[in-house]
Tab-separated table of C-alpha atoms and ligand atoms in Angstrom:
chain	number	residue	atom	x	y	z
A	1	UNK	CA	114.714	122.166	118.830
A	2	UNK	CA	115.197	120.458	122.061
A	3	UNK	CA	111.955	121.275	123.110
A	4	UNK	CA	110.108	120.379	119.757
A	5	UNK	CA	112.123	116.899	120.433
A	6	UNK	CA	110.347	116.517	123.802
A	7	UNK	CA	106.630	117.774	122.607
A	8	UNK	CA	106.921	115.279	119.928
A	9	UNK	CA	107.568	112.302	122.169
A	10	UNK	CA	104.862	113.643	124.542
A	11	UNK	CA	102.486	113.628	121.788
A	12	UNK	CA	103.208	110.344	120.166
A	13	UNK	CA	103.074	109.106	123.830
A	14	UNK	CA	99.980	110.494	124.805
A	15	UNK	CA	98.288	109.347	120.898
A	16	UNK	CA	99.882	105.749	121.448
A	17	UNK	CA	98.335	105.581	124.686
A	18	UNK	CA	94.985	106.400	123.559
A	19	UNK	CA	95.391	103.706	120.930
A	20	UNK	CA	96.253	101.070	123.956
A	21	UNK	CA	93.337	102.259	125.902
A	22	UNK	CA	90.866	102.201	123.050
A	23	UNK	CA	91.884	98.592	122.086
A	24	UNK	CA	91.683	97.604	126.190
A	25	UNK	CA	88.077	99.185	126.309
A	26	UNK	CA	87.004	97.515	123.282
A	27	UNK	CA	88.700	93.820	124.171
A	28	UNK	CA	86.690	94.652	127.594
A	29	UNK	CA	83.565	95.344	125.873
A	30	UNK	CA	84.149	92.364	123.434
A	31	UNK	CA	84.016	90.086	126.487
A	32	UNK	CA	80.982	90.721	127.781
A	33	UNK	CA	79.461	91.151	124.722
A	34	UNK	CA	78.904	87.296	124.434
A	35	UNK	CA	77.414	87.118	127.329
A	36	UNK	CA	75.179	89.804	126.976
A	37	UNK	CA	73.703	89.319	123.658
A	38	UNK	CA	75.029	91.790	121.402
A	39	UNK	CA	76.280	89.343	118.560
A	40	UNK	CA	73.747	88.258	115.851
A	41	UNK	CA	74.720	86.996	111.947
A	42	UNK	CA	73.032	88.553	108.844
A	43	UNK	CA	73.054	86.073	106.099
A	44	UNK	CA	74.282	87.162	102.480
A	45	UNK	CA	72.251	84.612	99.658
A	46	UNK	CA	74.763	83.060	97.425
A	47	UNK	CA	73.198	81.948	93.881
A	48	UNK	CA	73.568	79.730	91.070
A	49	UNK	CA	74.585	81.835	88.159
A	50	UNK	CA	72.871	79.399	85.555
A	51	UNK	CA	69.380	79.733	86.655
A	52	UNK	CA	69.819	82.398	89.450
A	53	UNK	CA	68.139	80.523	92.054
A	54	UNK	CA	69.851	80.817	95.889
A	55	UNK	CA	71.384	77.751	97.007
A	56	UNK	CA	73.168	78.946	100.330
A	57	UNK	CA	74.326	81.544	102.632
A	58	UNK	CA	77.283	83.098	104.330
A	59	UNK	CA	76.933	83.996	107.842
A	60	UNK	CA	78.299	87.722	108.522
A	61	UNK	CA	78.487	88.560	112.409
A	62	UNK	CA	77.571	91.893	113.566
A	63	UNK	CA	78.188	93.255	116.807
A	64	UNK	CA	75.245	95.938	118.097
A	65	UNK	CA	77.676	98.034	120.493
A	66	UNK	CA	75.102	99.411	123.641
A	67	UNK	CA	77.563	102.786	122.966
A	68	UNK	CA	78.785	102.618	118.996
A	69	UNK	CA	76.147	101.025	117.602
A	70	UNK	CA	76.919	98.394	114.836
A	71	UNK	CA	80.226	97.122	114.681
A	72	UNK	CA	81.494	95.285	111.368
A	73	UNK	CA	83.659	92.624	111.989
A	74	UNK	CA	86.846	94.012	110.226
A	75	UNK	CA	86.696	96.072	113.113
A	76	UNK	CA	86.633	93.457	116.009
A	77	UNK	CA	87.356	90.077	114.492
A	78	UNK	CA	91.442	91.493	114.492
A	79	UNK	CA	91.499	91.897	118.050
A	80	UNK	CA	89.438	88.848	118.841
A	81	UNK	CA	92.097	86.536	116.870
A	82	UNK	CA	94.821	88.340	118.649
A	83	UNK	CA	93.010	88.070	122.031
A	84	UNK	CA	91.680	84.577	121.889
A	85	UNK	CA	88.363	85.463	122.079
A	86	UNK	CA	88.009	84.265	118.879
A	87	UNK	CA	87.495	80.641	120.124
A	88	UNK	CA	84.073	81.870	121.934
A	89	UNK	CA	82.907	83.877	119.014
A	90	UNK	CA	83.310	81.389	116.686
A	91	UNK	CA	81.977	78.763	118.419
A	92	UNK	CA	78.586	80.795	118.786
A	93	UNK	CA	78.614	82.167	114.846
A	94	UNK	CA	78.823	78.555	114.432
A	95	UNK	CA	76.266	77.072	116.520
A	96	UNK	CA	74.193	79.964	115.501
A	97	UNK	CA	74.216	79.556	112.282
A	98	UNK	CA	73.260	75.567	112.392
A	99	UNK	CA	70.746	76.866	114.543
A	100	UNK	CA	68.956	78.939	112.411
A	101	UNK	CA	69.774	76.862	109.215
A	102	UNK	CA	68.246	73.913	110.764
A	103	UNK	CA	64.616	76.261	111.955
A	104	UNK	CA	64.743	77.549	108.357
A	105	UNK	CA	64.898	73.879	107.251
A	106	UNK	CA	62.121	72.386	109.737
A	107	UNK	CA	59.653	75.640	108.920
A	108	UNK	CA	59.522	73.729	104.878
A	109	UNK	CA	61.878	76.071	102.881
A	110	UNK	CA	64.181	74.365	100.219
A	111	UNK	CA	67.408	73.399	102.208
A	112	UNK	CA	70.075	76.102	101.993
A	113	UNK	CA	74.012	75.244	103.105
A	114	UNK	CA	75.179	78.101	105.733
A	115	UNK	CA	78.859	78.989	105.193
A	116	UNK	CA	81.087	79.936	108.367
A	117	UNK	CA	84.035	82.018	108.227
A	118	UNK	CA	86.794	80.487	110.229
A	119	UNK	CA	89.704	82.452	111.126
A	120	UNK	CA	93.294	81.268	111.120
A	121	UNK	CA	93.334	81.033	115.066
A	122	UNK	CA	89.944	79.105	115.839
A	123	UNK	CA	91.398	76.805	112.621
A	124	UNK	CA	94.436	75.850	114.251
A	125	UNK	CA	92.799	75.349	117.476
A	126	UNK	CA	92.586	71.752	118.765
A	127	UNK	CA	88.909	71.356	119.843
A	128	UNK	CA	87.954	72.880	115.946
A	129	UNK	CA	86.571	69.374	114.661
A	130	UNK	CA	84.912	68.825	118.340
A	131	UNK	CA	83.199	71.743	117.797
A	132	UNK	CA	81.877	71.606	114.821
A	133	UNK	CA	80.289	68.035	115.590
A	134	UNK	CA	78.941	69.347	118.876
A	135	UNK	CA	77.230	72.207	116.562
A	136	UNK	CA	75.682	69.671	114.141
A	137	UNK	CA	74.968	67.147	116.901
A	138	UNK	CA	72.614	70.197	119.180
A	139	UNK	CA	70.963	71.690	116.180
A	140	UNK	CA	70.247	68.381	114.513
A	141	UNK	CA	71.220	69.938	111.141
A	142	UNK	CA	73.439	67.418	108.588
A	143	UNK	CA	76.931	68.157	107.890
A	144	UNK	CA	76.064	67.835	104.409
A	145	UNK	CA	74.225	71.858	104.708
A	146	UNK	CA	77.212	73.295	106.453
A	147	UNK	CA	80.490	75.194	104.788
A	148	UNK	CA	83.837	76.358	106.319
A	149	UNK	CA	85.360	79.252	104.466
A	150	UNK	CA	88.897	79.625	105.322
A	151	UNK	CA	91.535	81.590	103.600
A	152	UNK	CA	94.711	80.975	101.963
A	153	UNK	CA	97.027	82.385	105.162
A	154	UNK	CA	95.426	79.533	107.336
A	155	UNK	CA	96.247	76.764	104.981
A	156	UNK	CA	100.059	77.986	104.441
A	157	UNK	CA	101.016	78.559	107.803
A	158	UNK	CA	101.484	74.660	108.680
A	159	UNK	CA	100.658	72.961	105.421
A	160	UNK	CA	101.032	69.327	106.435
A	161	UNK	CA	98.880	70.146	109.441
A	162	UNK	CA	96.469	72.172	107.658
A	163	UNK	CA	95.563	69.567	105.096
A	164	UNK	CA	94.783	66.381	107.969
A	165	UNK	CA	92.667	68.777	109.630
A	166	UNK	CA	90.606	69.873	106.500
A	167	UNK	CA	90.674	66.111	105.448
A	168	UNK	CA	88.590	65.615	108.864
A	169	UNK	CA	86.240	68.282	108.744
A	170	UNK	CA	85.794	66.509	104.941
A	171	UNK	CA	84.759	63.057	106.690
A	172	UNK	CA	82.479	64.092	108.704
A	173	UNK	CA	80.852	65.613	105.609
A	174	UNK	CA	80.926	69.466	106.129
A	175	UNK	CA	82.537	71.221	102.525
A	176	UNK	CA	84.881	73.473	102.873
A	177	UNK	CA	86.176	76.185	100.768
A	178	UNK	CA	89.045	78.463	100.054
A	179	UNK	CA	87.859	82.479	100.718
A	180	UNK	CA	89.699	85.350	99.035
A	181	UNK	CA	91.413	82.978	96.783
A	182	UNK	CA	93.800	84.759	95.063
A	183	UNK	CA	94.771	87.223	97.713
A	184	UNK	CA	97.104	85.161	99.427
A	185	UNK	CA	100.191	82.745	99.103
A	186	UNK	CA	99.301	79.163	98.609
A	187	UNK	CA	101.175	77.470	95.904
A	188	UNK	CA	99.198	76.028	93.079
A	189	UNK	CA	100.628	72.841	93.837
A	190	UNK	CA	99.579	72.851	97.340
A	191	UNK	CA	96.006	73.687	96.099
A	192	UNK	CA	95.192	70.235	94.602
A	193	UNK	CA	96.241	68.521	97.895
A	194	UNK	CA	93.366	70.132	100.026
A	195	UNK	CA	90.382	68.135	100.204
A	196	UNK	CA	88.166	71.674	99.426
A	197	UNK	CA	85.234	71.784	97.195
A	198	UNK	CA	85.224	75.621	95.827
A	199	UNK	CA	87.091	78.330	95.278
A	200	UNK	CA	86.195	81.721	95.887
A	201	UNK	CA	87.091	84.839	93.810
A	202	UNK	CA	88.005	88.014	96.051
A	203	UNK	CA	85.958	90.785	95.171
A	204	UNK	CA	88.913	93.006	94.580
A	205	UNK	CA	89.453	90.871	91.239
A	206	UNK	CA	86.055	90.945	90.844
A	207	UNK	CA	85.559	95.193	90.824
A	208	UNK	CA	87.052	95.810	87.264
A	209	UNK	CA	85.497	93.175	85.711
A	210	UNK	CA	84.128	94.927	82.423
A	211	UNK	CA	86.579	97.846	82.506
A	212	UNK	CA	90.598	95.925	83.046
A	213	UNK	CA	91.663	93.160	81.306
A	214	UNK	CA	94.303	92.432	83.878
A	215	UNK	CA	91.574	91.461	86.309
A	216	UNK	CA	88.939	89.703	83.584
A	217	UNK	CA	92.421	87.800	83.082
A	218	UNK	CA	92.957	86.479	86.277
A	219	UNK	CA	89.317	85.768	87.190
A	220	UNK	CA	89.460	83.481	83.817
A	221	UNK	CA	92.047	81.642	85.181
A	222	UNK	CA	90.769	80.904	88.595
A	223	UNK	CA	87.792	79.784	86.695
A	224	UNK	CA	89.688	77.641	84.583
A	225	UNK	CA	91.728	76.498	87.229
A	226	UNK	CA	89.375	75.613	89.634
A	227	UNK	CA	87.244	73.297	86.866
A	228	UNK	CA	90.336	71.919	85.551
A	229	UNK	CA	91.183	70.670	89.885
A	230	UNK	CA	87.105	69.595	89.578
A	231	UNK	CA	86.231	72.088	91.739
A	232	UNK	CA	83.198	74.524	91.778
A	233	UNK	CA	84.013	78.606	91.943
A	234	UNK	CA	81.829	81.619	93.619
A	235	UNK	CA	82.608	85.146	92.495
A	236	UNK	CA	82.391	87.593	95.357
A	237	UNK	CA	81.571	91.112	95.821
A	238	UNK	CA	79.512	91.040	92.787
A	239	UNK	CA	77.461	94.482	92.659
A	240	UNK	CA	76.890	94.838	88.363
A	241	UNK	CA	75.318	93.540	85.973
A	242	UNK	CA	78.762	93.730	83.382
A	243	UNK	CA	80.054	92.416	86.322
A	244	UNK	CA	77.282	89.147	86.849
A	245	UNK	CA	77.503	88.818	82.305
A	246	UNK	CA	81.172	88.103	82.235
A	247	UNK	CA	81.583	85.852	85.533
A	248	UNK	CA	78.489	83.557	83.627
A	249	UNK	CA	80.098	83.776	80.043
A	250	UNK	CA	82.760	83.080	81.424
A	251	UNK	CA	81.900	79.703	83.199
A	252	UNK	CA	81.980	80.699	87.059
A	253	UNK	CA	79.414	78.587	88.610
A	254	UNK	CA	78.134	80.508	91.508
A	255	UNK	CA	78.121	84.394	92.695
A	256	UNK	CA	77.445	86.514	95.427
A	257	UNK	CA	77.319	90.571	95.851
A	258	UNK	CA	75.161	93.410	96.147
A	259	UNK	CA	73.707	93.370	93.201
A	260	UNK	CA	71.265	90.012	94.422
A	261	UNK	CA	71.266	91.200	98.021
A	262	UNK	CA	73.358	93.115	100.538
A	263	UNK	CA	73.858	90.565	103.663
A	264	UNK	CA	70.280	90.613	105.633
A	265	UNK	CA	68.585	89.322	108.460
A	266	UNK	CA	67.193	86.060	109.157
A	267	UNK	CA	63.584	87.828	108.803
A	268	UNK	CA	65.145	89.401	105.311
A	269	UNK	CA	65.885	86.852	104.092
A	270	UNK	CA	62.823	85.044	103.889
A	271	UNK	CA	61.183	87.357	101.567
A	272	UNK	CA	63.954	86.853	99.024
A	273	UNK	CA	63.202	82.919	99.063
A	274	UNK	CA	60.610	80.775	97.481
A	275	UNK	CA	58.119	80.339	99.920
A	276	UNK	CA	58.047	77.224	102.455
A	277	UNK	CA	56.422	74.055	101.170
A	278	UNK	CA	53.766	73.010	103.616
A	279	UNK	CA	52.490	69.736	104.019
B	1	C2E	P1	84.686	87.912	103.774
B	1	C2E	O1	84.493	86.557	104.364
B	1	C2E	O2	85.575	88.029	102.600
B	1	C2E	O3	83.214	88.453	103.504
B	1	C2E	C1	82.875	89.281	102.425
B	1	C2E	C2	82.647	90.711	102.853
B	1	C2E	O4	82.245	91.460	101.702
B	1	C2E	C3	81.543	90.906	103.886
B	1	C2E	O5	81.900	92.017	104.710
B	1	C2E	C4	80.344	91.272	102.999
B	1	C2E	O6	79.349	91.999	103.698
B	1	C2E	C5	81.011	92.107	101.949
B	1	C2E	N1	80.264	92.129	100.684
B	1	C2E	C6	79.328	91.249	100.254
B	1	C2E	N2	78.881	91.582	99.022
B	1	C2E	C7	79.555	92.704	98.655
B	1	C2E	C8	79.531	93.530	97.480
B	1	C2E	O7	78.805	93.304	96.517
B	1	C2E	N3	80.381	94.584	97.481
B	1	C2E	C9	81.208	94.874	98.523
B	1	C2E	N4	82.005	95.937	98.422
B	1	C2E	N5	81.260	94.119	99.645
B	1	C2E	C10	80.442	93.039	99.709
B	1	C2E	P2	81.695	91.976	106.276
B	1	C2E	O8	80.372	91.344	106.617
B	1	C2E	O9	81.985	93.351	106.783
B	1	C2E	O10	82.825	90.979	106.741
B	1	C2E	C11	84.190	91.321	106.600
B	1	C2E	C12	85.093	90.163	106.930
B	1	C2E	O11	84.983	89.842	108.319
B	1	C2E	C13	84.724	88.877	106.195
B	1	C2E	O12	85.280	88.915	104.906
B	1	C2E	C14	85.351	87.842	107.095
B	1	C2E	O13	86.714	87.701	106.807
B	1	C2E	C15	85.191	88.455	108.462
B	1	C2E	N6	84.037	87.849	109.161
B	1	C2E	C16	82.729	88.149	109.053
B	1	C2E	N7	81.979	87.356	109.849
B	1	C2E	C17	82.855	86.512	110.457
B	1	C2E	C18	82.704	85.443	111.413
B	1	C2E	O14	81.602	85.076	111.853
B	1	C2E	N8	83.851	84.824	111.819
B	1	C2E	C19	85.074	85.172	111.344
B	1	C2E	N9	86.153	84.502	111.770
B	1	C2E	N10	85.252	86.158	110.449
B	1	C2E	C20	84.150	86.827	110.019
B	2	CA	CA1	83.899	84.583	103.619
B	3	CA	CA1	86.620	88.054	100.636
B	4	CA	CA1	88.142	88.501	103.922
């Protein structure tokens, strides 16, 4: 038994120190990854659920590992946040994305507004509002076509805080909206003090839609909710047809899933648009 004891603690020793090393190696490779160019954002169409045409996108970042090949971000954007490196990354998926917005808007097609994730740690960071003028300022895009998604756990954490800070990014005309809503904590009385413009529907209430009432319930009453605080609402993770029927019977104003498009490259994307309008 004594011996069993000891193998044990060898082997959770040995398996915790694999963990350690595998998170140091990637954090490594995560650092130079910047600087070396393996970062790029596919772009997932959001549309109008009235007359189905796209109106925006959500920039997704990818990371093309030289060893692992593509990396989804659930699986790096943890460790960035913990690591700081979150602060870099952001600030490229943002200046990236008003970047390619404003080509797409110079080369004639119908102005589209990117949405940017922004995680809890690049929120709270000072420079945030800096940044996100410096982004509009280089690519020449208006705030007007740009979007901050950030989620519920940002907003709670310092309330007060949270709420000047969103009323800036607000004046200098970028929208902003609330991403997994639902999912976390924030109070329903909180949610009519942030200066946000839409709501968005996680896709995990989004899933059952057609088959349990539970979830048809609740994604009624963020509907109602968010028309009833004059806001506009996106479903997410939309990938059916029952699924598309009920959020448009049901009054939700925008959607976004696999069923239009899975999130696609800048080159993608341009065949599932109108063509430019050239002088
Ligand atoms: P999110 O912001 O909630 O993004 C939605 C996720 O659902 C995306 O996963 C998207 O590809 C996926 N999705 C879209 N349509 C469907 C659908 O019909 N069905 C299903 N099952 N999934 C769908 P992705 O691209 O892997 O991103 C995961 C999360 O990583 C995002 O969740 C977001 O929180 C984070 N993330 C992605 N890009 C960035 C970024 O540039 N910065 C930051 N801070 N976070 C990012
Ligand atoms: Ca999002
Ligand atoms: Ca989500
Ligand atoms: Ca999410």
């Amino acid at each position: 038994a004594k011996d069993l004891g000891k193998n044990n603690c060898q082997f959770y020793t040995s398996e915790m120190n694999a963990h350690i090393e595998e998170k140091l190696t990637m954090l490594e490779g995560l650092r130079c990854a910047l600087d070396e160019g393996q970062f790029r954002l596919l772009y997932q169409p959001k549309v109008d659920l009235r007359d189905g045409s796209v109106f925006g996108v959500e920039a997704l970042v990818r990371w093309d590992h030289p060893q692992h090949g593509v990396i989804g971000p659930d699986r790096f954007i943890p460790l960035a946040e913990e690591s700081g490196m979150i602060i870099a990354l952001g600030d490229w998926v943002l200046r990236t994305a008003c970047l390619q917005n404003q080509a797409w808007q110079r080369a004639g097609l119908a102005p589209l507004r990117v949405s940017v994730n922004v995680s809890p740690r690049q929120f709270e960071e000072s420079g945030l509002v800096q940044r996100v003028a410096q982004a509009l300022q280089d690519s020449g895009m208006a705030p007007e076509w740009l979007e901050l998604e950030v989620t519920e756990g940002v907003i709670m954490r310092d309330l007060q805080q949270a709420v000047a800070k969103m009323a800036e990014v607000r004046a200098m005309g970028v929208s902003l909206s609330i991403d997994d809503f639902g999912t976390g904590y924030s109070s329903l009385s909180a949610l009519k003090s942030f200066p946000i413009s839409t709501l968005k529907i996680d896709k995990s209430f989004v899933r059952d839609l057609g088959r349990s009432s539970g979830d048809e319930a609740i994604a009624s009453s963020i509907i109602g909710l968010a028309h009833r605080l004059k806001l506009r609402v996106i479903a997410e993770g939309v990938e059916t047809e029952q699924q598309r029927s009920f959020l448009r019977d049901n009054g939700c104003d925008e959607m976004q899933g696999y069923l239009f498009s899975r999130p696609v490259s800048p080159e993608q994307l341009l065949t599932l648009l109108p063509p430019p309008v050239t002088a």
